[in-house]
Amino acid sequence: MRVQAFALHPTSRPSLSVSCLPWNGGFSSPASVFSKKKIKGGSFLQECRNSLLLPLNMVPSITTLDDPKTLPLDILDDENILNGYQEQQQQQQQQKDVQVGVLLLNLGGPEKTQDVEGFLYNLFADPDIIRLPAPLAPLQKLIALIISKRRAPKSIAAYESIGGGSPILYYSNQQASLVQQSLLERYGLDVKTYVGMRYWYPFTEEALEQIQKDGINALVIVPLYPQFSISTSGSSLRVLQEEFARNSAKWGGGGTGTGTGTGIGAGTGTGNGLFTHTVIPAWYDRPGYVKAMANIIQRELDSFTPEQVSEQLETNPIGKHVLFSAHGVPQSYIEAGDPYQEQIQNCVKEISKLLPSEEEGVKVHLSYQSRVGPIEWLRPYTDDVLPELGRAGVKNLVVVPISFVSEHIETLEEIDIEYRELAEESGITNWRRAQALNTDQTFIEDMADMIVEALNQPSQSVTEACVANNVGLVDLDDDFKGDINSAGVGGVGYNDELQSQVRLKAEERFYGRIAIMGVITAVLIEVLSGRPIFGP
């Protein structure tokens, strides 16, 4: 089975000879991209096709030539090239230069308190946040309306405590701008970056409209969640999947793949010309990201004084502790195949390798925050772990928001205010909180490196990323088979391993639905009692 690579053809430039264009992995100079070879017989076109792993109609086989008379004599002897020259020139006139775009996906957040209720409604109206069994699906918006109205007053108070709104859009825009700048300065790659939010402005759909207006025809999609979860990255990718499928003429069928093995995620398109895309679904184990996180944590560890360490050693055998606090998800999601917990655990292990060991005076812990309602979420809970650490005599603690790359309500209010207060009440007197990555230079440069690498690797379409991570598999049936790229995911064909992932085990469905019934029951209790049972 042939693998399709997401390689890009650089901007055409006049040349005095025919050039074969293998992708050498660099954008810094034309010399790093153009590899000139003498043509013999009819091997040139096949060589280019093999080098680029692209269909012939996607990339010009020869560089721009003002006059066929300038072709070297040995090329004029190649009948195949001469016969295809005029057709190729026509294609080059019609085909736009490759315009690369980068779409950063994030949660979104209200910028002012008046936006809070609408934001909460959008959040809970998402079936990836509250999953209802099919017979109850029509109640989704009603439940979202009830929860958002009940939670709005306490959530507004929380946002007021951090300045009246979420800074997540500010930091996401900063990250987009700095990544764009890094790509240009370090790779000579001129791209446009976009931010698409899931639950508030600018929505992902708005970003897609701008992408189309700008003539972007090669898109790298990067969820700003290091670890993949059905409820975060999966939900954002599902929006793209639905948009690509709904407007396939505009996007070239980009959400589902062609099933022919000849396209790059999107295949060939109509209307807006050729449009290709690739997704980076998770990047929790990238060395640059891991290093950036470890550097931030180490700075906080270094801030403890020798006196503070000595004081703690009187009550605990280890002088400094680190608590990674990850955003929680319902346990039923993990049982349904969500890779989030495993990726969180592996991420913490990789970061911990760059920190001092227990023998060197640092102990690492992991917990989960932000649970909602009475159903079972990933354990241990952060608000349980903090009192436990206090009882164990821990006084020097660094709390690390591991799931987040920018400051927002769950770092600035939940961790900095609620959890800090709980920690101090529990005897943890020397509290530190590692800042989110925000605009950290190591992180930004690693993001740029990751995008360049994605341009040089086999692509993964939105649908393939969703299927590989069990997004929406509860509803996937045989009728959907034709919408899955025949290449499968990672070389796995639909009819073997991939097909075995399509349906959840019966007991997994059962437990997931019990969990949802718990949410519905909680909502009914709120309505009947008039008292909210959900947290802020």
Coordinates of N, CA, C and O in Angstrom, one line a residue, residues 404-512:
F404 N -2.6 22.1 30.0 CA -2.9 23.5 29.5 C -1.6 24.1 29.0 O -0.6 24.1 29.6
V405 N -1.7 24.8 27.9 CA -0.6 25.5 27.3 C -0.7 27.0 27.4 O 0.1 27.8 27.0
S406 N -1.8 27.5 28.0 CA -2.0 28.9 28.2 C -2.9 29.1 29.5 O -3.6 28.2 29.9
E407 N -2.7 30.3 30.1 CA -3.5 30.6 31.3 C -5.0 30.7 31.0 O -5.3 31.3 29.9
H408 N -5.8 30.3 31.8 CA -7.3 30.5 31.7 C -7.9 30.2 33.0 O -7.2 30.1 34.1
I409 N -9.2 30.1 33.0 CA -10.0 30.0 34.3 C -9.5 28.8 35.2 O -9.4 29.0 36.4
E410 N -9.1 27.7 34.6 CA -8.7 26.6 35.4 C -7.3 26.6 36.0 O -7.0 25.9 36.9
T411 N -6.5 27.5 35.5 CA -5.2 27.8 36.1 C -5.3 29.0 37.1 O -4.8 28.9 38.2
L412 N -5.9 30.1 36.6 CA -5.9 31.3 37.4 C -6.9 31.3 38.5 O -6.6 32.0 39.5
E413 N -8.0 30.6 38.4 CA -9.0 30.6 39.5 C -9.0 29.3 40.2 O -8.8 29.2 41.4
E414 N -9.2 28.2 39.5 CA -9.3 26.9 40.2 C -8.0 26.5 40.9 O -8.0 26.1 42.1
I415 N -6.8 26.6 40.2 CA -5.6 26.3 40.9 C -5.1 27.4 41.8 O -4.8 27.2 43.0
D416 N -5.0 28.6 41.2 CA -4.3 29.7 42.0 C -5.1 30.2 43.2 O -4.5 30.6 44.2
I417 N -6.4 30.0 43.1 CA -7.3 30.5 44.2 C -7.8 29.4 45.0 O -7.5 29.2 46.2
E418 N -8.6 28.5 44.4 CA -9.3 27.4 45.2 C -8.3 26.4 45.7 O -8.3 26.1 46.9
Y419 N -7.4 25.9 44.9 CA -6.5 24.9 45.3 C -5.5 25.4 46.2 O -5.0 24.7 47.2
R420 N -5.0 26.6 46.0 CA -4.0 27.2 46.9 C -4.6 27.4 48.3 O -3.9 27.1 49.3
E421 N -5.8 27.8 48.4 CA -6.5 28.0 49.7 C -6.6 26.7 50.4 O -6.3 26.5 51.6
L422 N -7.0 25.6 49.6 CA -7.1 24.3 50.2 C -5.7 23.8 50.7 O -5.6 23.2 51.7
A423 N -4.7 24.0 49.9 CA -3.4 23.6 50.2 C -2.9 24.2 51.5 O -2.3 23.6 52.4
E424 N -3.1 25.5 51.6 CA -2.6 26.2 52.8 C -3.4 25.8 54.0 O -2.8 25.7 55.1
E425 N -4.7 25.5 53.9 CA -5.5 25.0 55.0 C -5.0 23.6 55.4 O -5.1 23.3 56.6
S426 N -4.4 22.9 54.5 CA -3.9 21.6 54.7 C -2.4 21.6 55.3 O -1.8 20.5 55.5
G427 N -1.8 22.7 55.4 CA -0.5 22.8 56.0 C 0.6 23.0 54.9 O 1.8 22.9 55.3
I428 N 0.3 23.1 53.7 CA 1.3 23.3 52.6 C 1.5 24.8 52.6 O 0.9 25.5 51.9
T429 N 2.6 25.2 53.3 CA 2.8 26.6 53.5 C 3.6 27.3 52.3 O 3.5 28.5 52.1
N430 N 4.4 26.5 51.7 CA 5.3 27.1 50.6 C 4.8 26.6 49.2 O 5.2 25.6 48.7
W431 N 3.8 27.3 48.8 CA 3.0 27.0 47.5 C 3.7 27.6 46.3 O 4.1 28.8 46.4
R432 N 3.9 26.8 45.3 CA 4.4 27.4 44.0 C 3.5 26.8 42.9 O 3.0 25.7 43.0
R433 N 3.3 27.6 41.9 CA 2.5 27.1 40.7 C 3.3 27.4 39.5 O 3.7 28.5 39.2
A434 N 3.7 26.3 38.8 CA 4.4 26.5 37.5 C 3.5 27.2 36.5 O 2.3 26.8 36.3
Q435 N 4.0 28.2 35.9 CA 3.2 29.0 34.9 C 2.9 28.1 33.7 O 3.7 27.2 33.3
A436 N 1.8 28.4 33.0 CA 1.5 27.7 31.7 C 2.6 28.1 30.7 O 3.3 29.1 30.9
L437 N 2.7 27.4 29.6 CA 3.8 27.6 28.7 C 3.6 29.0 28.0 O 4.6 29.7 27.7
N438 N 2.4 29.4 27.7 CA 2.1 30.7 27.1 C 3.0 31.0 25.9 O 2.8 30.3 24.9
T439 N 3.9 31.9 26.0 CA 4.8 32.3 24.9 C 6.2 31.8 25.1 O 7.2 32.5 24.6
D440 N 6.4 30.8 25.9 CA 7.8 30.3 26.2 C 8.5 30.0 24.9 O 8.0 29.4 24.0
Q441 N 9.7 30.5 24.8 CA 10.5 30.4 23.5 C 10.7 29.0 23.1 O 10.6 28.6 21.9
T442 N 11.2 28.1 24.0 CA 11.4 26.7 23.7 C 10.2 26.1 23.2 O 10.2 25.3 22.2
F443 N 9.0 26.4 23.8 CA 7.7 25.8 23.4 C 7.4 26.3 22.0 O 7.0 25.5 21.1
I444 N 7.5 27.6 21.7 CA 7.1 28.2 20.4 C 8.0 27.6 19.3 O 7.5 27.2 18.3
E445 N 9.3 27.5 19.6 CA 10.2 26.9 18.5 C 9.9 25.4 18.3 O 10.0 25.0 17.2
D446 N 9.5 24.7 19.3 CA 9.2 23.3 19.1 C 7.9 23.2 18.3 O 7.7 22.3 17.5
M447 N 6.9 24.1 18.6 CA 5.7 24.1 17.8 C 6.0 24.3 16.3 O 5.5 23.6 15.4
A448 N 6.9 25.2 16.0 CA 7.3 25.5 14.6 C 8.0 24.3 14.0 O 7.7 23.9 12.9
D449 N 8.9 23.7 14.8 CA 9.6 22.4 14.3 C 8.6 21.3 14.0 O 8.7 20.6 13.0
M450 N 7.6 21.2 14.9 CA 6.6 20.2 14.7 C 5.8 20.4 13.4 O 5.4 19.4 12.7
I451 N 5.5 21.6 13.1 CA 4.7 21.9 11.9 C 5.5 21.6 10.7 O 5.0 21.0 9.7
V452 N 6.8 22.0 10.7 CA 7.7 21.6 9.6 C 7.8 20.1 9.4 O 7.7 19.6 8.3
E453 N 7.9 19.4 10.5 CA 8.0 17.9 10.4 C 6.7 17.4 9.8 O 6.7 16.4 9.1
A454 N 5.6 18.0 10.2 CA 4.3 17.5 9.7 C 4.2 17.7 8.2 O 3.6 16.9 7.5
L455 N 4.8 18.7 7.7 CA 4.8 18.9 6.2 C 5.6 17.9 5.5 O 5.5 17.8 4.2
N456 N 6.5 17.2 6.2 CA 7.4 16.3 5.5 C 7.0 14.8 5.8 O 7.7 13.9 5.3
Q457 N 6.0 14.6 6.6 CA 5.6 13.2 6.9 C 4.3 12.8 6.3 O 3.6 13.7 5.7
P458 N 4.0 11.5 6.2 CA 2.7 11.1 5.7 C 1.6 11.8 6.5 O 1.7 12.0 7.7
S459 N 0.6 12.2 5.7 CA -0.5 13.0 6.3 C -1.5 12.1 7.1 O -1.6 10.9 6.9
Q460 N -2.2 12.8 8.0 CA -3.3 12.1 8.7 C -4.5 13.0 8.6 O -4.5 14.2 9.0
S461 N -5.6 12.6 7.9 CA -6.7 13.4 7.8 C -7.5 13.5 9.1 O -7.3 12.8 10.0
V462 N -8.5 14.4 9.1 CA -9.3 14.6 10.2 C -10.0 13.4 10.6 O -10.1 13.0 11.8
T463 N -10.6 12.7 9.6 CA -11.3 11.5 9.9 C -10.4 10.4 10.4 O -10.8 9.7 11.4
E464 N -9.2 10.3 9.8 CA -8.3 9.2 10.3 C -7.9 9.5 11.7 O -7.8 8.6 12.6
A465 N -7.7 10.8 12.1 CA -7.3 11.1 13.5 C -8.4 10.8 14.4 O -8.2 10.3 15.5
C466 N -9.7 11.1 14.0 CA -10.8 10.8 14.9 C -11.0 9.3 15.1 O -11.1 8.8 16.2
V467 N -10.9 8.5 14.0 CA -11.0 7.1 14.1 C -9.9 6.5 14.9 O -10.1 5.6 15.8
A468 N -8.7 6.9 14.7 CA -7.5 6.4 15.5 C -7.7 6.6 17.0 O -7.1 5.9 17.8
N469 N -8.4 7.7 17.4 CA -8.5 8.0 18.8 C -9.9 7.8 19.3 O -10.3 8.3 20.3
N470 N -10.7 7.0 18.6 CA -12.0 6.5 19.0 C -13.0 7.6 19.2 O -13.9 7.6 20.1
V471 N -12.9 8.7 18.4 CA -13.9 9.8 18.5 C -15.2 9.4 17.7 O -15.1 9.1 16.5
G472 N -16.3 9.4 18.4 CA -17.6 9.1 17.8 C -17.8 7.7 17.3 O -18.7 7.4 16.5
L473 N -17.0 6.8 17.9 CA -17.2 5.4 17.4 C -18.4 4.7 17.9 O -18.9 3.7 17.3
V474 N -19.1 5.3 18.9 CA -20.4 4.7 19.3 C -21.4 4.7 18.2 O -22.2 3.8 18.0
D475 N -21.3 5.8 17.3 CA -22.3 5.9 16.3 C -21.8 5.4 14.9 O -22.6 5.5 14.0
L476 N -20.6 4.9 14.9 CA -20.1 4.5 13.6 C -20.6 3.2 13.2 O -20.5 2.2 14.0
D477 N -21.2 3.0 12.0 CA -21.7 1.8 11.6 C -21.2 1.5 10.2 O -20.4 2.2 9.6
D478 N -21.7 0.4 9.6 CA -21.3 0.0 8.3 C -21.5 1.0 7.2 O -20.8 1.1 6.2
D479 N -22.5 1.8 7.4 CA -22.8 2.8 6.4 C -21.7 3.9 6.3 O -21.6 4.6 5.3
F480 N -20.9 4.0 7.3 CA -19.8 5.0 7.4 C -18.6 4.5 6.7 O -17.6 5.2 6.5
K481 N -18.5 3.2 6.4 CA -17.3 2.6 6.0 C -16.7 3.3 4.8 O -15.5 3.5 4.7
G482 N -17.5 3.7 3.9 CA -17.0 4.4 2.7 C -16.4 5.7 2.9 O -15.7 6.3 2.1
D483 N -16.6 6.3 4.1 CA -16.1 7.6 4.4 C -14.7 7.5 5.1 O -14.2 8.5 5.5
I484 N -14.2 6.3 5.3 CA -12.9 6.1 5.9 C -11.9 5.9 4.8 O -12.1 5.0 4.0
N485 N -10.8 6.7 4.8 CA -9.8 6.5 3.8 C -9.3 5.0 3.8 O -9.1 4.5 4.8
S486 N -9.2 4.5 2.6 CA -8.8 3.1 2.5 C -7.4 2.8 3.0 O -7.1 1.7 3.3
A487 N -6.6 3.9 3.2 CA -5.3 3.7 3.7 C -5.4 3.4 5.2 O -4.4 3.0 5.8
G488 N -6.5 3.7 5.8 CA -6.7 3.5 7.3 C -5.8 4.5 8.1 O -5.6 5.6 7.6
V489 N -5.4 4.1 9.2 CA -4.6 4.9 10.0 C -3.3 4.2 10.3 O -3.2 3.1 10.8
G490 N -2.2 4.9 10.1 CA -0.9 4.3 10.3 C -0.6 3.0 9.5 O 0.1 2.1 10.0
G491 N -1.2 2.9 8.3 CA -1.1 1.8 7.5 C -2.0 0.6 7.9 O -1.9 -0.4 7.3
V492 N -2.9 0.8 8.8 CA -3.9 -0.2 9.2 C -5.1 -0.1 8.3 O -5.7 1.0 8.3
G493 N -5.5 -1.1 7.6 CA -6.6 -1.0 6.7 C -7.9 -1.1 7.5 O -8.0 -1.7 8.6
Y494 N -9.0 -0.6 6.9 CA -10.3 -0.6 7.6 C -10.8 -2.0 8.0 O -11.3 -2.2 9.0
N495 N -10.5 -2.9 7.1 CA -11.1 -4.2 7.2 C -10.4 -5.1 8.2 O -10.8 -6.3 8.4
D496 N -9.3 -4.6 8.9 CA -8.7 -5.5 9.9 C -8.7 -4.8 11.2 O -9.8 -4.7 11.9
E497 N -7.5 -4.3 11.7 CA -7.5 -3.7 13.0 C -8.5 -2.6 13.2 O -9.1 -2.4 14.2
L498 N -8.5 -1.7 12.2 CA -9.4 -0.5 12.3 C -10.8 -0.9 12.5 O -11.5 -0.3 13.3
Q499 N -11.3 -1.9 11.7 CA -12.7 -2.3 11.9 C -13.0 -2.8 13.3 O -14.0 -2.6 13.8
S500 N -12.0 -3.4 13.9 CA -12.2 -4.0 15.3 C -12.3 -2.9 16.3 O -12.8 -3.1 17.4
Q501 N -11.9 -1.6 15.9 CA -12.0 -0.5 16.9 C -13.4 0.2 16.7 O -13.7 1.0 17.6
V502 N -14.1 -0.1 15.7 CA -15.3 0.7 15.3 C -16.4 0.6 16.4 O -17.0 1.6 16.7
R503 N -16.6 -0.5 16.9 CA -17.7 -0.6 17.9 C -17.1 -0.9 19.3 O -16.3 -1.7 19.5
L504 N -17.7 -0.1 20.2 CA -17.3 -0.3 21.6 C -17.9 -1.6 22.1 O -18.9 -2.1 21.7
K505 N -17.2 -2.2 23.1 CA -17.7 -3.4 23.7 C -19.0 -3.1 24.4 O -19.3 -2.0 24.8
A506 N -19.9 -4.1 24.4 CA -21.2 -3.8 25.0 C -21.2 -3.3 26.4 O -21.9 -2.4 26.7
E507 N -20.3 -3.8 27.2 CA -20.2 -3.3 28.6 C -19.7 -1.9 28.7 O -20.1 -1.2 29.6
E508 N -18.9 -1.5 27.7 CA -18.4 -0.1 27.7 C -19.5 0.8 27.4 O -19.6 1.9 28.0
R509 N -20.4 0.5 26.4 CA -21.5 1.3 26.1 C -22.4 1.4 27.4 O -22.9 2.5 27.7
F510 N -22.6 0.2 28.0 CA -23.5 0.2 29.1 C -23.1 1.1 30.2 O -23.8 1.9 30.8
Y511 N -21.8 1.0 30.6 CA -21.3 1.9 31.7 C -21.3 3.4 31.3 O -21.6 4.2 32.1
G512 N -21.0 3.6 30.1 CA -21.0 5.0 29.6 C -22.4 5.6 29.7 O -22.6 6.8 30.1

